[in-house]
Amino acid sequence: MTVSLYNTMTRTIEPFRPIDAPRVSLYTCGPTVYNYAHIGNFRTFTFQDVLRRWLETRGHDVFHVMNLTDVDDKMIKGALAKQVSIGELAVPFIEAFFADRDYLRIQPAHEYPRATDFVAQMIALVADLLSKGVAYIGDDASVYFSIERFPAYGRLSRLDTRELRANASGRVTADEYAKEDARDFVLWKSARPEDEQSGAAWDAPFGRGRPGWHLECSAMALGLLKEKWGRDVLDIHAGAVDLVFPHHEDEIAQSCAHTGQPEFANVWMHGEFLTMSGTKMSKRFGNILTARDLQEEGVDAGAVRLLFATTHYRQALDFTDQALDAAREGSRRLGEFAGRMASTSAEEPGSGPFDELAARLTEDFAAAMDDDLNTPRALAALFDAARDGNRLLDGGESPSKAFRDSWDTAADVVQVLPARTRARVVAATGLAAGTSKAEAHGEDASTTPPSDPVEAEAWALHWAGRRVAAKTAKIFAEADRIRAFLAEHGWEVRDNRDGTASVQRK
RNA sequence: GGCGCCGUAGCCAAGUGGUAAGGCAGAGGUCUGCAAAACCUCCAUCACCGGUUCGACUCCGGUCGGCGCCUCCA
């Protein structure tokens, strides 16, 4: 079996054939760093993360580039509002983006080129397009790409089959267009005073100005790929659906006109939107939820990723509290099982039934993922394995190495387990490791938890130990009282089958 | 106006021309001092109307409803 992916260019799912296997070049459109990225953005980045992880699991050597857009209208506007340069505006938001990425357990790309670091390459690209005659300088001194002189234009978004309505989205400001054809797009915008003021203007042979939006991706993708592997065609280019037109369409035009290749990328992948109460999450609608909002609410990234993974990446996903709660609970259950399995000895050879489970999990998970990253089905395989695995554990079977490996592989690709899977265990004697005898008798047991997380856990374990002791002595009222007391402080106590107890922060 | 997507149980969500994965919630059990966890059982006929077919949720046509894109939005 090989991985099959839906290609927006052909509108079909096709077997993925790298140009130079096992090498795979992956270019994904990153954030514009004028603000915090919202979870709609991160849904896309998470889908790309799953894509990359699965390709790597399948043995591909992935070279992943994600650009950071640090020069465009929004950057300039934001910089002017804060009286800083676009470069200064970008720094904190890039840092925030990386922090959010780490929170969501998205693997770092190999390269995060900033548009402003590639101005020289972009200028060279524009110069080349001018010399090739597919670009021209308009009346406003900006440089435009001529659609007319690039007949292949419009293949990705099927432009030939539709008619464009001028400014149908109402998003175009009153830009005067000094273009020969309404569909021509800008490669290089001549400098305006506000560009100069925010540090967004560069000298170029064809006039001082700044790059058009689409230009950076072509310049950086081609530049880095050439440097890395000497190639000028990408294996996969991915982004969200709103980039199909015009962004990716224009990238193709620029890039192919420059390289002379028939394709800029062999596979184009686009993720659907995340909506909030049914409408697209967008800064312009004000219905924004950021990753850090969730983090501050104490939502584990595993739950967020499970929520994302329950819907196929090409389907719209409506973000609701109820859906998030469901994902939290599911993630918790998977984590519970993983924790149970981890607490069994890995030394034991494991039982046959677990080997059968392993075979099924491996096969079902891979089949689902190979089928255009069908994460909902892949999760079903994971949940099946957890259920059946729990049943085997209940029956006293021990997990085999094959099963552990299969589980770890699957769990690693989707990353839907909670970060904290295991509750610490306190022994049946009622004494946690390191607990002194005096403490066990309660002389200096504090009734308020320490603020330090490590000490707090020791504190909770101490009380859990006292509860076990009370239970052993059949003083159930005391045992119940301690459990309620710990619950008040956010700790859950659980009795295990073997007479031990565990604590976990709620 | 053009192009396109979607409508499956209380909620979320896969899926196949032959009678519907999985998750959450709910109900009833097993276990348990209690609780939790875990496991077991139960819980849909796939928006509506026509058509094609031996047979459609799955194919075709239409209706209704929701959503996206249409020049710098992930």
Tab-separated table of N, CA and C (backbone and C1' of nucleotides) in Angstrom, chain B residues 6 8 16 18 26-27 33-34 42 47 49 51-53 63 65 67 74:
chain	number	residue	atom	x	y	z
B	6	C	P	-19.420	17.231	-0.808
B	6	C	O5'	-20.285	17.672	0.455
B	6	C	C5'	-19.691	17.753	1.736
B	6	C	C4'	-20.628	18.442	2.694
B	6	C	C3'	-21.970	17.756	2.928
B	6	C	O3'	-21.866	16.722	3.877
B	6	C	C1'	-22.305	20.074	2.615
B	8	U	P	-26.734	15.558	8.680
B	8	U	O5'	-27.007	14.045	9.058
B	8	U	C5'	-28.161	13.402	8.516
B	8	U	C4'	-27.954	11.926	8.628
B	8	U	C3'	-27.534	11.433	10.016
B	8	U	O3'	-28.675	11.259	10.841
B	8	U	C1'	-26.161	10.442	8.364
B	16	U	P	-16.924	4.926	0.551
B	16	U	O5'	-17.645	3.731	-0.168
B	16	U	C5'	-17.085	2.416	-0.136
B	16	U	C4'	-18.207	1.411	-0.112
B	16	U	C3'	-19.271	1.650	-1.187
B	16	U	O3'	-18.911	1.085	-2.424
B	16	U	C1'	-20.318	1.366	0.901
B	18	G	P	-22.827	-2.014	-1.761
B	18	G	O5'	-24.182	-2.794	-1.438
B	18	G	C5'	-24.978	-2.363	-0.336
B	18	G	C4'	-26.034	-3.408	-0.055
B	18	G	C3'	-25.487	-4.698	0.553
B	18	G	O3'	-25.598	-4.551	1.960
B	18	G	C1'	-26.909	-5.169	-1.313
B	26	G	P	-24.164	11.319	30.681
B	26	G	O5'	-25.500	10.631	30.132
B	26	G	C5'	-26.696	11.392	30.035
B	26	G	C4'	-27.803	10.521	29.499
B	26	G	C3'	-28.025	9.207	30.231
B	26	G	O3'	-28.789	9.383	31.413
B	26	G	C1'	-28.038	8.810	27.905
B	27	A	P	-28.592	8.321	32.617
B	27	A	O5'	-29.299	7.013	32.047
B	27	A	C5'	-30.702	7.010	31.811
B	27	A	C4'	-31.126	5.634	31.371
B	27	A	C3'	-30.590	4.486	32.220
B	27	A	O3'	-31.334	4.296	33.403
B	27	A	C1'	-30.282	3.974	29.940
B	33	G	P	-15.361	-4.034	48.264
B	33	G	O5'	-16.504	-3.035	48.729
B	33	G	C5'	-17.529	-3.498	49.610
B	33	G	C4'	-18.156	-2.346	50.312
B	33	G	C3'	-18.603	-1.178	49.438
B	33	G	O3'	-19.821	-1.454	48.786
B	33	G	C1'	-17.547	-0.365	51.374
B	34	C	P	-19.971	-1.066	47.252
B	34	C	O5'	-19.949	0.524	47.271
B	34	C	C5'	-21.017	1.245	47.865
B	34	C	C4'	-20.641	2.694	47.985
B	34	C	C3'	-20.286	3.389	46.681
B	34	C	O3'	-21.430	3.772	45.950
B	34	C	C1'	-18.748	3.995	48.347
B	42	C	P	-26.602	-5.000	21.994
B	42	C	O5'	-27.643	-3.897	22.456
B	42	C	C5'	-28.939	-4.273	22.921
B	42	C	C4'	-29.686	-3.049	23.362
B	42	C	C3'	-29.719	-1.918	22.348
B	42	C	O3'	-30.717	-2.136	21.368
B	42	C	C1'	-29.243	-1.046	24.498
B	47	A	P	-30.146	12.279	4.205
B	47	A	O5'	-31.429	13.145	4.563
B	47	A	C5'	-31.710	13.528	5.900
B	47	A	C4'	-32.754	14.609	5.865
B	47	A	C3'	-33.859	14.381	4.838
B	47	A	O3'	-34.898	13.593	5.384
B	47	A	C1'	-32.985	16.561	4.583
B	49	C	P	-40.124	12.218	0.992
B	49	C	O5'	-40.243	12.817	-0.470
B	49	C	C5'	-41.260	13.768	-0.781
B	49	C	C4'	-41.203	14.108	-2.243
B	49	C	C3'	-41.081	12.914	-3.167
B	49	C	O3'	-42.335	12.297	-3.382
B	49	C	C1'	-39.564	14.588	-3.841
B	51	G	P	-41.027	7.626	-9.483
B	51	G	O5'	-39.742	7.545	-10.401
B	51	G	C5'	-39.738	8.159	-11.684
B	51	G	C4'	-38.342	8.192	-12.245
B	51	G	C3'	-37.632	6.844	-12.319
B	51	G	O3'	-38.036	6.102	-13.448
B	51	G	C1'	-36.152	8.499	-11.481
B	52	U	P	-37.860	4.501	-13.434
B	52	U	O5'	-36.274	4.331	-13.512
B	52	U	C5'	-35.559	4.706	-14.688
B	52	U	C4'	-34.110	4.335	-14.543
B	52	U	C3'	-33.858	2.902	-14.075
B	52	U	O3'	-33.927	1.987	-15.167
B	52	U	C1'	-32.533	4.376	-12.814
B	53	U	P	-34.688	0.593	-14.972
B	53	U	O5'	-33.797	-0.143	-13.887
B	53	U	C5'	-32.435	-0.487	-14.175
B	53	U	C4'	-31.800	-1.075	-12.943
B	53	U	C3'	-32.595	-2.195	-12.276
B	53	U	O3'	-32.383	-3.443	-12.915
B	53	U	C1'	-31.852	-0.661	-10.642
B	63	U	P	-34.505	23.084	-8.492
B	63	U	O5'	-35.331	22.704	-7.187
B	63	U	C5'	-36.755	22.882	-7.162
B	63	U	C4'	-37.275	22.561	-5.789
B	63	U	C3'	-36.591	23.303	-4.654
B	63	U	O3'	-37.123	24.605	-4.475
B	63	U	C1'	-36.750	21.017	-4.101
B	65	G	P	-34.867	27.675	1.372
B	65	G	O5'	-33.884	26.998	2.426
B	65	G	C5'	-34.321	26.761	3.765
B	65	G	C4'	-33.265	26.005	4.512
B	65	G	C3'	-31.879	26.642	4.512
B	65	G	O3'	-31.755	27.687	5.459
B	65	G	C1'	-31.687	24.340	4.057
B	67	C	P	-25.229	30.044	6.495
B	67	C	O5'	-23.874	29.432	5.932
B	67	C	C5'	-22.947	28.830	6.819
B	67	C	C4'	-21.835	28.186	6.044
B	67	C	C3'	-21.045	29.076	5.103
B	67	C	O3'	-20.112	29.902	5.773
B	67	C	C1'	-21.474	27.011	4.055
B	74	A	P	-4.437	34.261	6.954
B	74	A	O5'	-4.469	32.681	7.080
B	74	A	C5'	-3.281	31.961	7.118
B	74	A	C4'	-3.586	30.522	6.685
B	74	A	C3'	-4.296	30.527	5.343
B	74	A	O3'	-3.432	30.140	4.305
B	74	A	C1'	-5.510	29.277	7.008
